[in-house]
Structures are given as C-alpha cells and as structure tokens.
mmCIF file of C-alpha atoms in Angstrom:
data_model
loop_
_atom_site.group_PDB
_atom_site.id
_atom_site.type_symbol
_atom_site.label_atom_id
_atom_site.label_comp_id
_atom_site.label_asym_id
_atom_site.label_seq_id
_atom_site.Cartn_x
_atom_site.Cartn_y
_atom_site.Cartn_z
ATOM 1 C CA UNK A 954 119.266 87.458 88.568
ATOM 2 C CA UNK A 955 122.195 89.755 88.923
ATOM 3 C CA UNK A 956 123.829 89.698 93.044
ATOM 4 C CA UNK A 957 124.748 92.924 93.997
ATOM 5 C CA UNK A 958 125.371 92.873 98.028
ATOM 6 C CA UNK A 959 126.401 95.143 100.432
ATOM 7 C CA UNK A 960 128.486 95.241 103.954
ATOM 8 C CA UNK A 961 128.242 95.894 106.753
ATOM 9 C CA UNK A 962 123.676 95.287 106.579
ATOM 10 C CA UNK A 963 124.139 98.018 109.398
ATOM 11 C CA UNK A 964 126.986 100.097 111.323
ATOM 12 C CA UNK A 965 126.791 102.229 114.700
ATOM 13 C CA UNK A 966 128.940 104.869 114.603
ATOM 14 C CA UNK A 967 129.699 108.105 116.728
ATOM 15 C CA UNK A 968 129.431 111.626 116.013
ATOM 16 C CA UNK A 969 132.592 112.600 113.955
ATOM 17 C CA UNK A 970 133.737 109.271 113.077
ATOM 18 C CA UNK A 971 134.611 108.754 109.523
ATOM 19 C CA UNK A 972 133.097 105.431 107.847
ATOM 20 C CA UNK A 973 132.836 103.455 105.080
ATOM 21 C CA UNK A 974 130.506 100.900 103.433
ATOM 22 C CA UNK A 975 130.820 98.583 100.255
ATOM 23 C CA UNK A 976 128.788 97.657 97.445
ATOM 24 C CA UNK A 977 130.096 94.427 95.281
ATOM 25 C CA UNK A 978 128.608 93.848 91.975
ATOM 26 C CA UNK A 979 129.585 91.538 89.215
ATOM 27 C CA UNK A 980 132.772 92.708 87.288
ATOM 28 C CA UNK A 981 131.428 91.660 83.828
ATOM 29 C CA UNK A 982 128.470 93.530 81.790
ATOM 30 C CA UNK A 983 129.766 96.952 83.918
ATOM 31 C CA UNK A 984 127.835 99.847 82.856
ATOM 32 C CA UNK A 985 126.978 102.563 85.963
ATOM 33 C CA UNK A 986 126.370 101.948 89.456
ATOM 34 C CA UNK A 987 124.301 104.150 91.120
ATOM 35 C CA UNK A 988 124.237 105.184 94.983
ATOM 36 C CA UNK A 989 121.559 106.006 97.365
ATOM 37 C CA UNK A 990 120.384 107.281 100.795
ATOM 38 C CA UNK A 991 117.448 106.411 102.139
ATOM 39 C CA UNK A 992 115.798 108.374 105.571
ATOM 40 C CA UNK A 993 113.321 106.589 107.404
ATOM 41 C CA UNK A 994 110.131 107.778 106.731
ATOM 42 C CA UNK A 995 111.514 109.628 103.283
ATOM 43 C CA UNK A 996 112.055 107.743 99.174
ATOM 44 C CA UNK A 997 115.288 106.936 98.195
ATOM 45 C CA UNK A 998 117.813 110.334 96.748
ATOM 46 C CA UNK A 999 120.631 110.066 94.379
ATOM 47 C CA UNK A 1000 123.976 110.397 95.786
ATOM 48 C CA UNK A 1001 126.072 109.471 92.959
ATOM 49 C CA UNK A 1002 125.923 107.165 89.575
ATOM 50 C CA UNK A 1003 129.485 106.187 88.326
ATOM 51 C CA UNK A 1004 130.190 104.639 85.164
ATOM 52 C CA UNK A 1005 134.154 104.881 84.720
ATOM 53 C CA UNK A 1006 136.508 102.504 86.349
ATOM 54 C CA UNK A 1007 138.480 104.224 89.180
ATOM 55 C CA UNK A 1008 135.720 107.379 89.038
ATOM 56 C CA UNK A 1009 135.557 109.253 92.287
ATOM 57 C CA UNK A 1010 132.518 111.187 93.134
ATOM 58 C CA UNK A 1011 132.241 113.834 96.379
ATOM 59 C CA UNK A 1012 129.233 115.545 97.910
ATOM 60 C CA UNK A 1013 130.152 117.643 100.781
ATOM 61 C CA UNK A 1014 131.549 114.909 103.458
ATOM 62 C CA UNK A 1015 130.451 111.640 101.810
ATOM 63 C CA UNK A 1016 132.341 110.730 98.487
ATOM 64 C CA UNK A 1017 132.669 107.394 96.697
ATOM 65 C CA UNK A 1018 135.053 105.205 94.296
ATOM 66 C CA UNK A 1019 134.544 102.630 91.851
ATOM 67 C CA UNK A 1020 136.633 99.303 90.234
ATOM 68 C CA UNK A 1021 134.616 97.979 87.576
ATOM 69 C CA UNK A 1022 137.535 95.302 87.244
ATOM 70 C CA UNK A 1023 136.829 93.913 90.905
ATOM 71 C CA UNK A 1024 133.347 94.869 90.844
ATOM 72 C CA UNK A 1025 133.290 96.902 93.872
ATOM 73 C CA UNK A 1026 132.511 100.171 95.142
ATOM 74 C CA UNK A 1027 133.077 102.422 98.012
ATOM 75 C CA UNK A 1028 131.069 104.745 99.982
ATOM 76 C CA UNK A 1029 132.623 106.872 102.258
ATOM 77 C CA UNK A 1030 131.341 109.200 104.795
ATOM 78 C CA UNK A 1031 134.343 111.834 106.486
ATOM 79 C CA UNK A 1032 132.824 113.217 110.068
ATOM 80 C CA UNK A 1033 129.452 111.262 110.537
ATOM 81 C CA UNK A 1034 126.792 113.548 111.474
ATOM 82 C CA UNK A 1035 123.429 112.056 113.147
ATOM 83 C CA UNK A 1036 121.601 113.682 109.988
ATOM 84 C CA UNK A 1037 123.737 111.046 108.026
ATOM 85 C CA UNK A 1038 121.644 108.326 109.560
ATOM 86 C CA UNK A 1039 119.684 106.833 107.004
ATOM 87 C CA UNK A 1040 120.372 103.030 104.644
ATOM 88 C CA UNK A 1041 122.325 103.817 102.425
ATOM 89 C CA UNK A 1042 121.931 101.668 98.878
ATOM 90 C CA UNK A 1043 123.818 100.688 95.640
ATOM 91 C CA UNK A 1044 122.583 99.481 92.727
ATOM 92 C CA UNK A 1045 124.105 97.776 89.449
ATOM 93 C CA UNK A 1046 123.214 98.430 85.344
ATOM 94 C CA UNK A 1047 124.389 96.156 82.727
ATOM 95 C CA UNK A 1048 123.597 98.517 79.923
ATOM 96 C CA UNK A 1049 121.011 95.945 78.795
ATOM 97 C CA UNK A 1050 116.845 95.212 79.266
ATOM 98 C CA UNK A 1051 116.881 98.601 81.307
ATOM 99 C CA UNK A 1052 117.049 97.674 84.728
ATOM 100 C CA UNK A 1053 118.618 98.093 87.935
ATOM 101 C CA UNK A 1054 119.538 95.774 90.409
ATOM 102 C CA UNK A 1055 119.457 97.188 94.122
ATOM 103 C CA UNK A 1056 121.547 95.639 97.210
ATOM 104 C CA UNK A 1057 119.775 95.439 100.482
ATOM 105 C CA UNK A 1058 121.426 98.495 101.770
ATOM 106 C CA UNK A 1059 123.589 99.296 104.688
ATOM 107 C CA UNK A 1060 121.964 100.741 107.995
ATOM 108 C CA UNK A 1061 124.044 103.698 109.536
ATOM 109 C CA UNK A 1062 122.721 105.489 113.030
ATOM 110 C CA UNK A 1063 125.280 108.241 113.795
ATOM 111 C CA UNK A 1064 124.740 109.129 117.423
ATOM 112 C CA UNK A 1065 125.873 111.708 119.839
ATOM 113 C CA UNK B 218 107.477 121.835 90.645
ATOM 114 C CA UNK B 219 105.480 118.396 92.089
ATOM 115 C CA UNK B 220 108.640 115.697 91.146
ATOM 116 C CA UNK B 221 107.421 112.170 91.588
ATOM 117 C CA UNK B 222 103.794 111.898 92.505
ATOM 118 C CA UNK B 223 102.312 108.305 94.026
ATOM 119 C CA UNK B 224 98.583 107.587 95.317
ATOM 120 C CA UNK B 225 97.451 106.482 97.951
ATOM 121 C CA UNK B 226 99.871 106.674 100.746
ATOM 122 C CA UNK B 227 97.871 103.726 102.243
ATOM 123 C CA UNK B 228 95.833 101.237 101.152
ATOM 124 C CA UNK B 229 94.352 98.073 103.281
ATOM 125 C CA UNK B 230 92.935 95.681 100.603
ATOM 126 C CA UNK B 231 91.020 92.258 100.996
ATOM 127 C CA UNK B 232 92.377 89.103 99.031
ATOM 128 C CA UNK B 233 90.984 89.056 95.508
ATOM 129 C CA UNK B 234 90.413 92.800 95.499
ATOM 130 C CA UNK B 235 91.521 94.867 92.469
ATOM 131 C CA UNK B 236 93.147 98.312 92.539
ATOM 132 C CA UNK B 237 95.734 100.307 90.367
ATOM 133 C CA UNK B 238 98.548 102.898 92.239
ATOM 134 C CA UNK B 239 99.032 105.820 90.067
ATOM 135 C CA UNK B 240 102.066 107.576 89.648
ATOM 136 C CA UNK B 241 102.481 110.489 88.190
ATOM 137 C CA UNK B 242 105.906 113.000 86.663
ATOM 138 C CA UNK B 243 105.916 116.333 85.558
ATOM 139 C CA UNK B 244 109.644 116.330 84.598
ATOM 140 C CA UNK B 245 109.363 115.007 80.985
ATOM 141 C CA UNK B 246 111.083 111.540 82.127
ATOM 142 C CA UNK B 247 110.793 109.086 79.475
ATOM 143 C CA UNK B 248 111.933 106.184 82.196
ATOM 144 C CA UNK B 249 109.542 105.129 84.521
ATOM 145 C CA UNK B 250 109.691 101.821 86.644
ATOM 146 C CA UNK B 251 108.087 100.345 89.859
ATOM 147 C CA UNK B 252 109.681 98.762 92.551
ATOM 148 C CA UNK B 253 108.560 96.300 95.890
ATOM 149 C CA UNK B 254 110.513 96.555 99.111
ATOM 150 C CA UNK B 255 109.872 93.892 101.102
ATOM 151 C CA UNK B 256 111.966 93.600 105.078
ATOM 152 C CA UNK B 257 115.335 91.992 104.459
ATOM 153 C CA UNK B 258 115.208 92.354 100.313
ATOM 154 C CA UNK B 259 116.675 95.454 98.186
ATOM 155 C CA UNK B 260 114.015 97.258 95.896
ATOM 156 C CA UNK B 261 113.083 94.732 93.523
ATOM 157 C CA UNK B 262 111.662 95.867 90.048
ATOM 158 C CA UNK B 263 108.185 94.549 88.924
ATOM 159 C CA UNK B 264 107.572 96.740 85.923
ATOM 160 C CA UNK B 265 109.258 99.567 83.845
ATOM 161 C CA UNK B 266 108.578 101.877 80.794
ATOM 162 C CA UNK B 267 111.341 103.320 78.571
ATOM 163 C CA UNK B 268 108.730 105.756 76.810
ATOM 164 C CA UNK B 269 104.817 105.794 76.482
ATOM 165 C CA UNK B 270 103.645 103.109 74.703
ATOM 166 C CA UNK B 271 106.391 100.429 75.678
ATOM 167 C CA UNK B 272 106.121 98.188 78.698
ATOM 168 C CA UNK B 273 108.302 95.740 79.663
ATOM 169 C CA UNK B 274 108.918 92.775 82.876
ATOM 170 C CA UNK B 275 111.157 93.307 85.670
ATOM 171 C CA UNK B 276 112.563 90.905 88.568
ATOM 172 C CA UNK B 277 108.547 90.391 90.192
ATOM 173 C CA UNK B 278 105.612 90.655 87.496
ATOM 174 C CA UNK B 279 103.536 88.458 88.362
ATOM 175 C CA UNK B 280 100.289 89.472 89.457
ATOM 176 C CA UNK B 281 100.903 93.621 88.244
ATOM 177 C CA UNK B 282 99.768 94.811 85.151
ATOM 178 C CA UNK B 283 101.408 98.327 83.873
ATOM 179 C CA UNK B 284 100.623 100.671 81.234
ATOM 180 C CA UNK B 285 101.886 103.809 80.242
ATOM 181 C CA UNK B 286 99.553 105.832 77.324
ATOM 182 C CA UNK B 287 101.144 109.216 78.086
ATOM 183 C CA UNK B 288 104.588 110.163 79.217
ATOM 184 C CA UNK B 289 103.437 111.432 82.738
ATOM 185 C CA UNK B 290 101.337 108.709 83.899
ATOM 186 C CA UNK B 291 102.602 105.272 84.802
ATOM 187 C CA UNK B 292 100.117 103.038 86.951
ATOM 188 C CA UNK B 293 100.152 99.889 88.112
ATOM 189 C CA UNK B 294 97.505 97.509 88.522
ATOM 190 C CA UNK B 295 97.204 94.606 91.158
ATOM 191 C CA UNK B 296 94.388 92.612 89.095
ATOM 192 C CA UNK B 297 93.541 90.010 92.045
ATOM 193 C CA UNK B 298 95.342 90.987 95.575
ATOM 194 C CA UNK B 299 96.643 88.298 97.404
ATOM 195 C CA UNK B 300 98.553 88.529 100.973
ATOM 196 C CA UNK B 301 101.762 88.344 99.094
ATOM 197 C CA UNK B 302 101.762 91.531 97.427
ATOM 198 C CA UNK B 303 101.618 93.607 101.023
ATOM 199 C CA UNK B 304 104.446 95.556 100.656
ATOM 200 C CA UNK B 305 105.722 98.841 100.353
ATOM 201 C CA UNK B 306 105.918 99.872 96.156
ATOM 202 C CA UNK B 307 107.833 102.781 94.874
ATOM 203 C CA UNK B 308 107.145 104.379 91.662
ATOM 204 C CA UNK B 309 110.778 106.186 89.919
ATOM 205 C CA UNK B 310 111.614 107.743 87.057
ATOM 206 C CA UNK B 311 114.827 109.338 85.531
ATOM 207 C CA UNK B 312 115.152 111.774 82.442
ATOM 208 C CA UNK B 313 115.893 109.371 79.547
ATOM 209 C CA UNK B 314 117.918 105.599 80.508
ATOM 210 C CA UNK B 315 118.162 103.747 83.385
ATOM 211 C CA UNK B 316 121.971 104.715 83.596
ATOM 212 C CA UNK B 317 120.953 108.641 84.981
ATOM 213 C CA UNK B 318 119.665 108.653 88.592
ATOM 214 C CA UNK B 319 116.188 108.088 89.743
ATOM 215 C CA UNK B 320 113.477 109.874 91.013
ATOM 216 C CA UNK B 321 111.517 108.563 93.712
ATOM 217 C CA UNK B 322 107.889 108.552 94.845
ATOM 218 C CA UNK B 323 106.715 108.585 98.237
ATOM 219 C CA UNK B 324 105.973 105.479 98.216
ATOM 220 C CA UNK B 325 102.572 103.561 98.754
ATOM 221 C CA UNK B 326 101.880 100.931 101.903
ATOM 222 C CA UNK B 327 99.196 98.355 100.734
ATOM 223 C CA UNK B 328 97.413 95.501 103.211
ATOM 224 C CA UNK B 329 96.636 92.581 101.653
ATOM 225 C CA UNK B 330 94.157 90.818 104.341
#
C-alpha cells in the first residue's frame, strides 16, 4: 500500500493570507499526481494533475509545483478567500494496476 | 449534460441486507472506479473498471462485488451488509486512464445497523 500524506491535516487562516499545504508521495514509480478540493457538503473537483518533474500549474489564485525526485508537491493558495474553505486532497499514480492513492487531505477555513 | 450520476443519496440498511449503488456517466469515460471515505482515512478504492467488460480489485474489496456490461453503468453491490461498510462511497470516472482527472459522484451515505 502506497503512503501518500499530507500537512498540515487542517490550517486556520485569515481573509487575504496567502498559504500553502504539502502532499509527499514516494519518489520512485512517479507517474501524475493529481490535486483536489473538496466543499463540505459537495464531491471532490480537479484542481490540477501533474506529471513532469518541476511542472507548475495555476488556476486563478491557487497554483501548485511538483519534484518527482523528492516526492513532494505544493499547493499554494495567494489571498485566501472564505470560498477557498474546503479539504483540499492529493493523490499519487504509479502508472501501473490503474489506481490512485489519496492522502487524507488538508482542512482550510478562511475566515473574515 | 448530467456528469456523474450516484443512487441513493441515503440508504439505512440492516446487517445481512443486500443492495447495489448505481452509478451512472454520460461522458463516454472508459475509467470508472469506487471509492470509501471513512473519518480520519483518504478515499480508499474498492473497485475500478478500465472499460466495460473488465473489472478489477482496489485497496478494500472485500465484501463489494462490481460489474460493468456497458460503458455508462458501473454498480456496486454490497452482497451481505455488515456495520463495517457504513460509510460514505463515491463513484468517479475520467475519460480514458487513471492519469486524467476524475469525475465525481455525489456521493451515497449508507447505515449499516
């Protein structure tokens, strides 16, 4: 069973601040990594899937960056908005058996 | 255009009880998978189809059954519901590998009493 884990579990953060969250994943068998956000109440929406080491991906104020070699990845958010709250998740493909391992997610609440 | 559609919403089942969650695509998506999230775990994958016709195991099968005889329709069966399985089960699909993002159902609740 592949570990794929992700800090902080859950962040606090003001209206405006910027923030970031990490994903780690196992550097060997790299194929894509895939982010997610997930509203309460809502499914799960693509943000981004990343397959090239050092691959940067934006969507309005949230962007992310990848290092297959250290088997991490970065998920930024510039200007937290309270519609931003919501767990955000990774997950990790080795390119084989077709399936994708998810991290538990970190919990952001954006207040005012 | 309807996306990813999952029934029931709810369901409250007794132990030993049989039912199948249908889920449903209308975007020609030749991956389809289901997934469990439980509190404290990430989604964890119990079945998934790479085209109609094939099946295969993910992370949790025990106790599902899947098949998938057309390309829109992949349900899953819980053939003897025990408290364990209560849980919240998404269906997802993306266009042709596992590598492109996924679409998500709405997800189903089930009870197991």
């Amino acid at each position: 069973i592949l570990n794929v884990e992700q800090s902080p579990q859950s962040l606090h953060v003001q209206e405006g601040d910027s923030t970031n969250f990490t994903c780690s994943f196992p550097s060997s068998n790299f194929y894509a990594l895939h982010w997610y956000r997930w509203e309460t109440a809502k499914s799960p929406e693509a943000l981004f899937v990343m397959t090239l080491n050092g691959d940067e991906k934006k969507k309005g104020r949230i962007s992310a960056t990848l290092n297959t070699k250290e088997g991490y990845s970065y998920l930024y958010i510039k200007g937290s908005q309270p519609e931003d709250s919501a767990t955000y998740l990774c997950a990790f493909y080795t390119g084989t058996a077709s399936k994708l391992t998810f991290g538990t997610g970190t919990r952001l609440q954006v207040t005012l | 255009n309807a996306g990813v559609t999952q029934t029931p919403k709810f369901q409250v089942l007794k132990t030993g009880q049989s039912m199948t969650l249908q889920c449903a695509q209308d975007m020609n998506h030749e991956y389809m998978s289901w997934y469990r999230q439980d509190p404290g775990m990430g989604l964890r994958l119990i079945h998934y189809s790479v085209g109609a016709g094939i099946t295969d195991q993910g992370e949790v099968p025990n106790g599902y059954n899947v098949s998938r005889s057309t390309t829109e329709d992949f349900p899953l069966r819980l053939l003897s519901a025990a408290p364990s399985q209560t849980s919240v089960y998404f269906c997802a699909s993306s266009f042709r590998q596992v590598n492109e993002k996924l679409f998500f159902g709405s997800g189903t609740q089930l009870s197991v009493l």
